[in-house]
Amino acid sequence: MGVRDWLNERLRYEAAQAFLEKKAVPVHRYAVTYYTGGVTLFFFVVQVLTGLLLLMYYRPASDAAFESVRLIIAKVRFGWLVRNIHVWSANAMVGAAVLHLAATFFSRAYRKPRELTWVSGVLLLGVTLAFAFTGYLLPWNTLAYFATKVGTEIAGDVPVIGRALMVLLRGGEDITAATLIRFFGIHVAILPALATVLLGLHLTLVQIHGMSRPISVRVRGEERFYPEFMLRDFIVWVVLLGGLAVVATLWPWPLGEKADPLAPAPAGLRPEWYFLFMYQTLRMIPGRIAGLEGEAVGVTLFALTGLALLLVPFLDCWAQREHKHPLFPALGAAAFAFVLLMTALALVAGM
Amino acid sequence: MDELSARPQRIRRRRFLDYSFGAALAALAGTVLYPVINYLIPPKTKEITHQAVVAGKAGELPSNSGKIFAFEGRPAIVLRTPDGEVRAFTAVCTHLACNVQYRPDLQHIWCACHDGHYDLHGQVLSGPPPRPLVEYKVTLKGEDIIVSRT
Ligand code: FES
């Protein structure tokens, strides 16, 4: 009896293979959007692996964090590569997740029976942003320090629970060594646990329901998921891996200067690009709106938008009846345009 | 006839492609693993410098006693023999790397982990340690006990 048979008897991988071969991917004009999920998953896997490597040398203490990252970059063999890939891939993952969201949204792939796939996906996007936010502070450099200060301050503007939320995030009234340890714990334990559960659910649902076919798009046929589609998915991943390596080598992510809580905040402080639109909106909102504090109003609006995004499949009753009503794509396009405009304004103001 | 001669050709090409695919996969795996494995090898944080270290004050080390101090990032032991001589050794046991200590009652160096005994020159008296402790050079400069590599 060969190794193959022995393994098959125990793992029943032939059943899995048969399942994969049975799964079909529709072929049509917008079929390229089917890759966005796999691309996001690829960057996530890269984050997990490089993150585990960084854990070997990183020290989550305010008096050692910066030095340990510098050690990784300067002394550890290929440490610069691992760290740069982790940072670049984090940015790419946010981008890929947003693309995936847009692809799913505009093809109305969230409609019955995929509502929960959408909900888990939006939650995963939230987890991704939380990963990005908490990871940003870990090198304990000046920019990260003050950006986190501002970011948690904004969380303090959430109505009613804001203040408590801020203290909970910071582990106190201020950004201190306690904050760093808290963020580290969130970044390497809580969020990974959440992501595992959500991603497990998300991917299981995708397997159960298969690829969604957009409403009234002519499907030219279908191809097997395994091996045809998977092989092409894999080729995309290899190309992305190469791209990551090139970018990480040519454009090292600066480490900056060690945070000094007593030093004045640096000029031109800005959050990462994916938070720029919120930052810019909050900056442009007037101080008081109808007797309410402007910032609190803005934060509340963002929170409500997030909630609406989560509930899209239940709100879009046309799509549920396989109807192509233009309201939701129009709303989505408007939101997208708003985000782009605000990001552009923030970039222009920063120059 | 034609078909028969054509078929083995096909299979050979298929095989060739399979092998190429396997080789490409192996190359990819190697390219990824090479930096990863290198990354896991810790860098030397402290250069091995032949530095002299002040182990303590001569006055604070009575005869028939010893004291652990850090030398090149590792534990070392300085002791004063019952005859009043000052000596220094690595404090890392040659058996399984426990820290040794000076035993005034036995008047020699002892490792508590597996009952290893070393004499006042670092030579093994009994117990599992396979090699003697490395001795360092001790110089007295005023009150300071200065230890360096021989
Ligand atoms: S480690 Fe010292 S005797 Fe075993």
Short mmCIF file of C-alpha atoms and ligand atoms in Angstrom, two decimals:
data_model
loop_
_atom_site.label_atom_id
_atom_site.label_comp_id
_atom_site.label_asym_id
_atom_site.label_seq_id
_atom_site.Cartn_x
_atom_site.Cartn_y
_atom_site.Cartn_z
CA MET A 1 0.00 0.00 0.00
CA GLY A 2 1.45 3.33 -1.05
CA VAL A 3 1.82 6.44 1.03
CA ARG A 4 -0.98 8.00 -1.00
CA ASP A 5 -3.44 5.28 -0.04
CA TRP A 6 -2.33 5.28 3.55
CA LEU A 7 -2.86 9.02 3.81
CA ASN A 8 -6.10 8.93 1.92
CA GLU A 9 -7.49 6.30 4.20
CA ARG A 10 -6.86 8.58 7.14
CA LEU A 11 -7.35 12.07 5.75
CA ARG A 12 -9.91 11.27 3.05
CA TYR A 13 -8.27 13.96 0.98
CA GLU A 14 -9.74 12.49 -2.16
CA ALA A 15 -13.14 13.51 -0.90
CA ALA A 16 -11.86 17.05 -0.40
CA GLN A 17 -10.33 16.96 -3.86
CA ALA A 18 -13.59 15.78 -5.38
CA PHE A 19 -15.37 18.59 -3.59
CA LEU A 20 -12.90 21.14 -4.92
CA GLU A 21 -13.21 19.76 -8.43
CA LYS A 22 -16.96 19.96 -8.24
CA LYS A 23 -16.87 23.57 -7.17
CA ALA A 24 -17.28 25.77 -10.22
CA VAL A 25 -16.26 29.33 -10.91
CA PRO A 26 -18.52 31.21 -13.34
CA VAL A 27 -16.82 32.83 -16.30
CA HIS A 28 -18.05 36.29 -17.26
CA ARG A 29 -16.97 39.89 -17.80
CA TYR A 30 -16.41 40.63 -14.14
CA ALA A 31 -14.90 37.28 -13.19
CA VAL A 32 -11.62 39.01 -12.31
CA THR A 33 -13.27 40.23 -9.10
CA TYR A 34 -13.21 36.64 -7.85
CA TYR A 35 -9.50 37.06 -7.19
CA THR A 36 -9.83 39.90 -4.70
CA GLY A 37 -10.70 37.63 -1.78
CA GLY A 38 -7.78 35.32 -2.44
CA VAL A 39 -5.44 38.29 -2.69
CA THR A 40 -6.61 39.58 0.69
CA LEU A 41 -6.15 36.13 2.15
CA PHE A 42 -2.64 35.99 0.71
CA PHE A 43 -1.62 39.23 2.43
CA PHE A 44 -3.20 37.98 5.65
CA VAL A 45 -1.10 34.81 5.51
CA VAL A 46 2.00 36.91 4.89
CA GLN A 47 1.07 39.01 7.94
CA VAL A 48 0.69 35.95 10.13
CA LEU A 49 4.00 34.45 9.08
CA THR A 50 6.08 37.63 9.22
CA GLY A 51 4.33 38.60 12.46
CA LEU A 52 5.38 35.33 14.05
CA LEU A 53 8.93 35.96 12.92
CA LEU A 54 8.93 39.49 14.35
CA LEU A 55 7.80 38.07 17.69
CA MET A 56 11.16 36.31 18.01
CA TYR A 57 12.96 39.60 18.57
CA TYR A 58 10.35 42.22 19.37
CA ARG A 59 10.08 43.38 22.98
CA PRO A 60 6.81 45.04 24.03
CA ALA A 61 8.16 47.46 26.59
CA SER A 62 8.33 51.22 26.23
CA ASP A 63 12.03 51.30 27.07
CA ALA A 64 12.97 48.43 24.76
CA ALA A 65 10.45 48.31 21.89
CA PHE A 66 12.15 50.87 19.70
CA GLU A 67 15.57 49.36 20.27
CA SER A 68 14.31 45.87 19.52
CA VAL A 69 12.84 46.99 16.19
CA ARG A 70 16.11 48.74 15.41
CA LEU A 71 17.92 45.52 16.26
CA ILE A 72 15.66 43.64 13.86
CA ILE A 73 16.35 46.12 11.08
CA ALA A 74 20.06 46.56 11.65
CA LYS A 75 21.43 43.38 13.18
CA VAL A 76 19.17 40.42 12.54
CA ARG A 77 19.85 38.68 9.27
CA PHE A 78 17.07 39.59 6.82
CA GLY A 79 15.37 41.42 9.69
CA TRP A 80 14.93 44.49 7.48
CA LEU A 81 13.21 42.27 4.92
CA VAL A 82 10.84 40.66 7.39
CA ARG A 83 9.90 43.99 8.96
CA ASN A 84 9.47 45.82 5.66
CA ILE A 85 7.34 43.02 4.27
CA HIS A 86 5.19 43.07 7.41
CA VAL A 87 4.57 46.80 7.06
CA TRP A 88 4.06 46.85 3.29
CA SER A 89 1.89 43.78 3.32
CA ALA A 90 -0.24 45.35 6.07
CA ASN A 91 -0.90 48.32 3.81
CA ALA A 92 -1.54 46.06 0.84
CA MET A 93 -3.93 43.97 2.91
CA VAL A 94 -6.03 46.98 3.82
CA GLY A 95 -6.10 47.95 0.15
CA ALA A 96 -7.00 44.43 -0.97
CA ALA A 97 -9.74 44.15 1.66
CA VAL A 98 -11.28 47.43 0.50
CA LEU A 99 -11.12 46.25 -3.13
CA HIS A 100 -12.75 42.98 -2.15
CA LEU A 101 -15.46 44.89 -0.34
CA ALA A 102 -16.07 47.09 -3.39
CA ALA A 103 -16.15 44.07 -5.72
CA THR A 104 -18.66 42.28 -3.50
CA PHE A 105 -20.73 45.39 -3.01
CA PHE A 106 -21.06 46.43 -6.62
CA SER A 107 -21.82 42.91 -7.83
CA ARG A 108 -24.39 42.60 -5.03
CA ALA A 109 -22.83 39.32 -3.99
CA TYR A 110 -24.23 39.93 -0.51
CA ARG A 111 -27.77 38.96 -1.47
CA LYS A 112 -29.49 35.82 -0.29
CA PRO A 113 -28.12 33.39 0.87
CA ARG A 114 -24.81 35.19 1.43
CA GLU A 115 -25.88 37.80 3.99
CA LEU A 116 -23.73 36.33 6.75
CA THR A 117 -20.74 36.05 4.43
CA TRP A 118 -21.03 39.82 3.95
CA VAL A 119 -21.47 40.51 7.66
CA SER A 120 -18.44 38.41 8.58
CA GLY A 121 -16.53 40.16 5.80
CA VAL A 122 -17.32 43.65 7.08
CA LEU A 123 -16.34 42.54 10.59
CA LEU A 124 -13.09 41.19 9.15
CA LEU A 125 -12.44 44.58 7.60
CA GLY A 126 -12.91 46.10 11.05
CA VAL A 127 -10.48 43.59 12.51
CA THR A 128 -8.01 44.43 9.73
CA LEU A 129 -8.19 48.14 10.55
CA ALA A 130 -7.80 47.36 14.25
CA PHE A 131 -4.71 45.30 13.40
CA ALA A 132 -3.32 48.25 11.48
CA PHE A 133 -4.10 50.73 14.24
CA THR A 134 -2.63 48.68 17.08
CA GLY A 135 0.38 47.53 15.08
CA TYR A 136 1.29 51.09 14.23
CA LEU A 137 2.20 51.95 17.83
CA LEU A 138 4.39 48.92 18.48
CA PRO A 139 7.73 50.34 17.21
CA TRP A 140 7.18 53.13 19.74
CA ASN A 141 8.43 55.93 17.50
CA THR A 142 7.41 59.57 17.70
CA LEU A 143 4.93 59.49 14.82
CA ALA A 144 3.21 56.38 16.09
CA TYR A 145 3.08 57.74 19.59
CA PHE A 146 1.30 60.94 18.68
CA ALA A 147 -0.87 59.31 16.01
CA THR A 148 -2.10 56.87 18.64
CA LYS A 149 -2.70 59.75 21.00
CA VAL A 150 -4.88 61.46 18.41
CA GLY A 151 -6.59 58.24 17.38
CA THR A 152 -7.57 57.21 20.88
CA GLU A 153 -8.63 60.79 21.56
CA ILE A 154 -11.08 60.45 18.66
CA ALA A 155 -12.38 57.22 20.17
CA GLY A 156 -13.07 59.35 23.23
CA ASP A 157 -15.59 61.32 21.16
CA VAL A 158 -17.92 58.36 20.69
CA PRO A 159 -21.12 59.34 22.47
CA VAL A 160 -21.75 58.09 26.01
CA ILE A 161 -19.07 55.36 26.16
CA GLY A 162 -16.29 57.44 24.57
CA ARG A 163 -14.41 58.37 27.69
CA ALA A 164 -14.48 54.85 29.10
CA LEU A 165 -13.46 53.46 25.71
CA MET A 166 -10.48 55.75 25.60
CA VAL A 167 -9.28 54.80 29.07
CA LEU A 168 -9.83 51.16 28.22
CA LEU A 169 -7.78 51.47 25.03
CA ARG A 170 -4.99 53.42 26.65
CA GLY A 171 -4.87 51.45 29.83
CA GLY A 172 -5.06 54.74 31.69
CA GLU A 173 -5.54 58.43 31.01
CA ASP A 174 -2.41 58.72 28.90
CA ILE A 175 -0.36 56.85 26.35
CA THR A 176 2.19 55.06 28.50
CA ALA A 177 4.04 51.79 28.79
CA ALA A 178 0.69 50.27 29.79
CA THR A 179 -0.79 51.33 26.44
CA LEU A 180 2.03 49.66 24.55
CA ILE A 181 1.54 46.35 26.35
CA ARG A 182 -2.21 46.59 25.82
CA PHE A 183 -1.85 47.26 22.11
CA PHE A 184 0.66 44.45 21.84
CA GLY A 185 -1.75 42.04 23.50
CA ILE A 186 -4.60 43.17 21.27
CA HIS A 187 -2.41 42.95 18.18
CA VAL A 188 -0.93 39.50 18.76
CA ALA A 189 -3.60 37.70 20.77
CA ILE A 190 -7.10 39.18 20.74
CA LEU A 191 -7.29 40.23 17.10
CA PRO A 192 -5.73 37.02 15.76
CA ALA A 193 -8.27 35.03 17.75
CA LEU A 194 -11.12 37.13 16.38
CA ALA A 195 -9.72 36.96 12.87
CA THR A 196 -9.40 33.18 13.03
CA VAL A 197 -13.03 32.71 14.02
CA LEU A 198 -14.37 35.24 11.52
CA LEU A 199 -12.14 34.07 8.70
CA GLY A 200 -13.08 30.46 9.40
CA LEU A 201 -16.75 31.37 9.17
CA HIS A 202 -16.21 33.54 6.09
CA LEU A 203 -14.29 30.89 4.17
CA THR A 204 -16.64 28.09 5.20
CA LEU A 205 -19.60 30.11 3.94
CA VAL A 206 -17.79 30.79 0.67
CA GLN A 207 -17.26 27.04 0.28
CA ILE A 208 -20.88 26.27 1.07
CA HIS A 209 -22.43 28.84 -1.26
CA GLY A 210 -19.80 28.96 -3.98
CA MET A 211 -19.14 32.02 -6.11
CA SER A 212 -22.02 34.43 -6.55
CA ARG A 213 -23.17 35.26 -10.05
CA PRO A 214 -23.90 38.93 -10.58
CA ILE A 215 -27.51 39.74 -11.48
CA SER A 216 -28.21 39.89 -15.21
CA VAL A 217 -24.61 39.43 -16.29
CA ARG A 218 -24.24 36.94 -19.09
CA VAL A 219 -22.35 33.92 -17.80
CA ARG A 220 -20.27 32.37 -20.54
CA GLY A 221 -19.85 29.09 -18.74
CA GLU A 222 -17.83 27.93 -15.80
CA GLU A 223 -14.51 26.40 -14.95
CA ARG A 224 -13.42 24.07 -12.23
CA PHE A 225 -12.16 25.70 -9.04
CA TYR A 226 -9.54 22.99 -8.74
CA PRO A 227 -7.13 22.89 -10.39
CA GLU A 228 -7.77 25.61 -13.01
CA PHE A 229 -8.87 28.55 -10.90
CA MET A 230 -6.69 27.64 -7.93
CA LEU A 231 -3.61 27.45 -10.09
CA ARG A 232 -4.21 30.93 -11.44
CA ASP A 233 -4.92 32.17 -7.92
CA PHE A 234 -1.59 30.69 -6.92
CA ILE A 235 0.22 32.38 -9.80
CA VAL A 236 -1.21 35.73 -8.69
CA TRP A 237 0.10 35.02 -5.19
CA VAL A 238 3.59 34.24 -6.42
CA VAL A 239 3.63 37.47 -8.43
CA LEU A 240 2.43 39.41 -5.37
CA LEU A 241 5.09 37.79 -3.20
CA GLY A 242 7.72 38.87 -5.69
CA GLY A 243 6.23 42.36 -5.77
CA LEU A 244 6.27 42.55 -1.98
CA ALA A 245 9.91 41.50 -1.88
CA VAL A 246 10.85 44.15 -4.44
CA VAL A 247 8.92 46.93 -2.72
CA ALA A 248 10.23 45.93 0.72
CA THR A 249 13.78 45.98 -0.59
CA LEU A 250 13.64 49.21 -2.58
CA TRP A 251 11.47 51.26 -0.24
CA PRO A 252 12.33 50.44 3.36
CA TRP A 253 9.72 51.69 5.80
CA PRO A 254 11.36 54.34 7.98
CA LEU A 255 11.56 53.65 11.69
CA GLY A 256 11.72 57.30 12.70
CA GLU A 257 12.79 58.46 16.11
CA LYS A 258 12.10 56.95 19.46
CA ALA A 259 8.97 58.34 21.09
CA ASP A 260 9.54 60.92 23.78
CA PRO A 261 6.34 61.61 25.72
CA LEU A 262 7.81 64.88 26.96
CA ALA A 263 8.79 66.20 23.53
CA PRO A 264 6.43 68.45 21.58
CA ALA A 265 4.40 66.72 18.88
CA PRO A 266 6.04 66.86 15.45
CA ALA A 267 4.57 69.04 12.73
CA GLY A 268 2.61 67.48 9.88
CA LEU A 269 1.30 64.64 11.97
CA ARG A 270 -1.06 62.49 9.92
CA PRO A 271 -2.57 59.05 10.25
CA GLU A 272 -1.96 56.29 7.74
CA TRP A 273 -3.62 56.68 4.35
CA TYR A 274 -6.59 54.47 5.18
CA PHE A 275 -7.62 56.70 8.07
CA LEU A 276 -6.95 59.97 6.25
CA PHE A 277 -10.53 60.52 5.11
CA MET A 278 -11.84 60.35 8.68
CA TYR A 279 -9.10 62.63 9.91
CA GLN A 280 -9.80 65.15 7.17
CA THR A 281 -13.56 65.06 7.71
CA LEU A 282 -13.17 65.61 11.43
CA ARG A 283 -10.84 68.49 10.71
CA MET A 284 -13.32 70.15 8.37
CA ILE A 285 -16.38 69.71 10.55
CA PRO A 286 -17.26 72.98 12.32
CA GLY A 287 -16.62 73.13 16.04
CA ARG A 288 -20.29 73.23 16.92
CA ILE A 289 -23.27 71.93 15.00
CA ALA A 290 -26.70 72.86 16.30
CA GLY A 291 -25.42 73.12 19.83
CA LEU A 292 -23.57 69.80 19.70
CA GLU A 293 -19.87 69.27 19.64
CA GLY A 294 -18.80 68.98 15.98
CA GLU A 295 -16.32 66.19 16.45
CA ALA A 296 -18.76 64.03 18.37
CA VAL A 297 -21.30 64.49 15.57
CA GLY A 298 -18.73 63.42 12.99
CA VAL A 299 -17.68 60.35 14.96
CA THR A 300 -21.31 59.38 15.48
CA LEU A 301 -21.96 59.69 11.75
CA PHE A 302 -19.00 57.44 10.98
CA ALA A 303 -20.22 54.88 13.49
CA LEU A 304 -23.68 54.90 11.90
CA THR A 305 -22.16 54.54 8.42
CA GLY A 306 -20.22 51.53 9.63
CA LEU A 307 -23.40 50.02 10.99
CA ALA A 308 -25.21 50.66 7.70
CA LEU A 309 -22.37 48.97 5.82
CA LEU A 310 -22.71 45.94 8.07
CA LEU A 311 -26.45 45.75 7.35
CA VAL A 312 -26.32 46.31 3.58
CA PRO A 313 -27.70 42.87 2.66
CA PHE A 314 -30.75 43.48 4.82
CA LEU A 315 -31.30 47.02 3.59
CA ASP A 316 -31.03 46.32 -0.13
CA CYS A 317 -34.42 44.65 -0.52
CA TRP A 318 -34.25 44.92 -4.32
CA ALA A 319 -31.21 42.72 -4.59
CA GLN A 320 -32.91 40.19 -2.36
CA ARG A 321 -35.50 39.81 -5.11
CA GLU A 322 -32.75 39.61 -7.78
CA HIS A 323 -33.63 43.11 -8.89
CA LYS A 324 -31.02 45.54 -10.11
CA HIS A 325 -32.02 48.78 -8.45
CA PRO A 326 -29.48 51.60 -8.88
CA LEU A 327 -29.92 53.10 -5.39
CA PHE A 328 -27.32 51.04 -3.58
CA PRO A 329 -24.57 51.28 -6.20
CA ALA A 330 -25.24 55.03 -6.29
CA LEU A 331 -24.91 55.29 -2.51
CA GLY A 332 -21.76 53.19 -2.63
CA ALA A 333 -20.26 55.31 -5.39
CA ALA A 334 -21.07 58.46 -3.46
CA ALA A 335 -19.42 57.11 -0.32
CA PHE A 336 -16.42 56.04 -2.34
CA ALA A 337 -16.17 59.47 -3.99
CA PHE A 338 -16.42 61.11 -0.57
CA VAL A 339 -13.59 58.99 0.80
CA LEU A 340 -11.43 59.74 -2.24
CA LEU A 341 -12.12 63.46 -2.06
CA MET A 342 -11.34 63.68 1.65
CA THR A 343 -8.17 61.64 1.23
CA ALA A 344 -7.07 63.88 -1.62
CA LEU A 345 -7.81 67.01 0.43
CA ALA A 346 -5.81 65.65 3.35
CA LEU A 347 -2.91 64.86 1.05
CA VAL A 348 -3.00 68.31 -0.50
CA ALA A 349 -3.20 69.99 2.92
CA GLY A 350 -0.27 67.91 4.12
CA MET A 351 2.01 68.99 1.31
CA MET B 1 1.21 3.05 -35.95
CA ASP B 2 1.31 6.79 -35.92
CA GLU B 3 -0.83 7.01 -32.83
CA LEU B 4 1.26 4.51 -30.96
CA SER B 5 4.48 6.40 -31.55
CA ALA B 6 2.87 9.72 -30.75
CA ARG B 7 1.47 8.75 -27.36
CA PRO B 8 4.66 8.05 -25.44
CA GLN B 9 5.87 11.41 -26.67
CA ARG B 10 2.88 13.08 -25.07
CA ILE B 11 3.44 11.36 -21.79
CA ARG B 12 7.04 12.37 -21.75
CA ARG B 13 6.11 16.00 -22.27
CA ARG B 14 3.52 15.78 -19.52
CA ARG B 15 6.16 14.34 -17.22
CA PHE B 16 8.58 17.06 -18.11
CA LEU B 17 6.02 19.71 -17.30
CA ASP B 18 5.21 18.02 -14.02
CA TYR B 19 8.87 18.00 -13.04
CA SER B 20 9.32 21.61 -14.08
CA PHE B 21 6.36 22.57 -11.97
CA GLY B 22 7.79 20.68 -9.00
CA ALA B 23 11.19 22.27 -9.48
CA ALA B 24 9.63 25.73 -9.69
CA LEU B 25 7.73 25.08 -6.47
CA ALA B 26 10.90 23.88 -4.75
CA ALA B 27 12.78 26.97 -5.94
CA LEU B 28 10.01 29.19 -4.62
CA ALA B 29 10.03 27.42 -1.28
CA GLY B 30 13.80 27.77 -1.10
CA THR B 31 13.68 31.48 -1.89
CA VAL B 32 11.21 32.04 0.92
CA LEU B 33 12.86 29.72 3.44
CA TYR B 34 16.40 31.03 2.99
CA PRO B 35 15.74 34.44 4.55
CA VAL B 36 13.40 32.94 7.13
CA ILE B 37 15.98 30.49 8.43
CA ASN B 38 18.64 33.15 8.44
CA TYR B 39 16.29 35.48 10.30
CA LEU B 40 15.85 32.91 13.02
CA ILE B 41 19.59 32.76 13.72
CA PRO B 42 20.10 35.37 16.44
CA PRO B 43 22.68 38.06 15.81
CA LYS B 44 25.58 38.52 18.16
CA THR B 45 24.37 41.29 20.42
CA LYS B 46 27.68 41.86 22.13
CA GLU B 47 30.97 41.64 20.29
CA ILE B 48 33.45 39.43 22.01
CA THR B 49 35.76 42.15 23.19
CA HIS B 50 38.71 41.48 25.39
CA GLN B 51 37.47 43.87 27.90
CA ALA B 52 38.47 44.18 31.48
CA VAL B 53 35.67 44.26 33.98
CA VAL B 54 35.63 45.43 37.55
CA ALA B 55 34.32 42.45 39.46
CA GLY B 56 34.15 44.18 42.80
CA LYS B 57 36.11 45.72 45.62
CA ALA B 58 38.88 43.69 47.16
CA GLY B 59 37.77 44.72 50.61
CA GLU B 60 34.32 43.29 50.06
CA LEU B 61 35.59 39.82 49.32
CA PRO B 62 36.74 38.07 52.50
CA SER B 63 38.82 34.94 52.20
CA ASN B 64 36.92 31.68 51.71
CA SER B 65 34.09 33.36 49.82
CA GLY B 66 32.94 33.96 46.26
CA LYS B 67 30.72 36.26 44.26
CA ILE B 68 29.01 36.07 40.89
CA PHE B 69 29.37 38.97 38.47
CA ALA B 70 28.70 39.59 34.79
CA PHE B 71 31.56 39.17 32.35
CA GLU B 72 30.95 39.62 28.62
CA GLY B 73 27.27 39.17 29.26
CA ARG B 74 27.70 35.83 31.03
CA PRO B 75 27.97 34.94 34.70
CA ALA B 76 31.45 34.68 36.08
CA ILE B 77 32.63 33.98 39.61
CA VAL B 78 35.35 35.70 41.56
CA LEU B 79 36.53 34.08 44.77
CA ARG B 80 39.15 34.46 47.45
CA THR B 81 40.74 31.22 48.51
CA PRO B 82 41.23 30.43 52.20
CA ASP B 83 44.89 31.40 51.58
CA GLY B 84 43.80 34.86 50.49
CA GLU B 85 44.37 34.52 46.76
CA VAL B 86 41.81 36.06 44.36
CA ARG B 87 40.79 34.01 41.32
CA ALA B 88 38.09 34.28 38.68
CA PHE B 89 36.38 31.70 36.45
CA THR B 90 33.36 31.38 34.26
CA ALA B 91 30.43 30.59 36.49
CA VAL B 92 28.74 28.50 33.82
CA CYS B 93 28.96 24.83 34.69
CA THR B 94 30.47 22.77 31.89
CA HIS B 95 27.85 20.09 32.42
CA LEU B 96 24.45 21.61 31.67
CA ALA B 97 25.24 25.26 32.13
CA CYS B 98 23.87 25.93 35.59
CA ASN B 99 25.51 28.73 37.54
CA VAL B 100 28.10 27.45 39.97
CA GLN B 101 28.70 28.87 43.46
CA TYR B 102 31.43 29.02 46.05
CA ARG B 103 30.90 26.70 49.01
CA PRO B 104 32.74 28.04 52.05
CA ASP B 105 32.08 24.79 53.95
CA LEU B 106 33.70 22.65 51.25
CA GLN B 107 36.22 25.36 50.40
CA HIS B 108 35.73 24.89 46.68
CA ILE B 109 33.33 25.59 43.78
CA TRP B 110 30.13 23.62 43.58
CA CYS B 111 27.32 23.22 41.09
CA ALA B 112 23.99 22.60 42.75
CA CYS B 113 22.21 21.23 39.71
CA HIS B 114 23.79 17.80 39.57
CA ASP B 115 26.30 18.01 42.38
CA GLY B 116 29.37 18.93 40.37
CA HIS B 117 32.51 19.84 42.31
CA TYR B 118 35.41 21.96 41.06
CA ASP B 119 38.59 22.72 42.95
CA LEU B 120 40.09 26.15 43.43
CA HIS B 121 41.73 26.00 39.99
CA GLY B 122 38.47 25.15 38.28
CA GLN B 123 39.44 21.50 37.78
CA VAL B 124 36.70 18.93 38.15
CA LEU B 125 36.86 17.06 41.46
CA SER B 126 33.77 14.95 41.10
CA GLY B 127 30.34 14.91 39.57
CA PRO B 128 29.15 15.07 35.98
CA PRO B 129 31.00 18.15 34.59
CA PRO B 130 33.20 16.98 31.72
CA ARG B 131 35.58 19.93 31.54
CA PRO B 132 37.17 22.38 33.96
CA LEU B 133 35.95 25.94 34.31
CA VAL B 134 37.82 28.50 32.25
CA GLU B 135 39.96 30.71 34.40
CA TYR B 136 40.22 34.46 33.92
CA LYS B 137 43.05 36.81 34.68
CA VAL B 138 42.70 38.80 37.87
CA THR B 139 44.58 42.00 38.55
CA LEU B 140 44.24 44.15 41.60
CA LYS B 141 44.32 47.88 41.01
CA GLY B 142 43.98 49.68 44.27
CA GLU B 143 40.72 48.43 45.73
CA ASP B 144 39.34 47.19 42.39
CA ILE B 145 39.39 43.55 41.36
CA ILE B 146 39.85 43.67 37.58
CA VAL B 147 39.05 40.58 35.56
CA SER B 148 40.03 40.00 31.94
CA ARG B 149 40.59 37.13 29.57
CA THR B 150 43.97 35.52 29.77
S1 FES C 1 24.85 21.56 35.36
FE1 FES C 1 26.36 21.66 36.81
S2 FES C 1 26.48 19.64 37.49
FE2 FES C 1 24.95 19.48 35.94
#
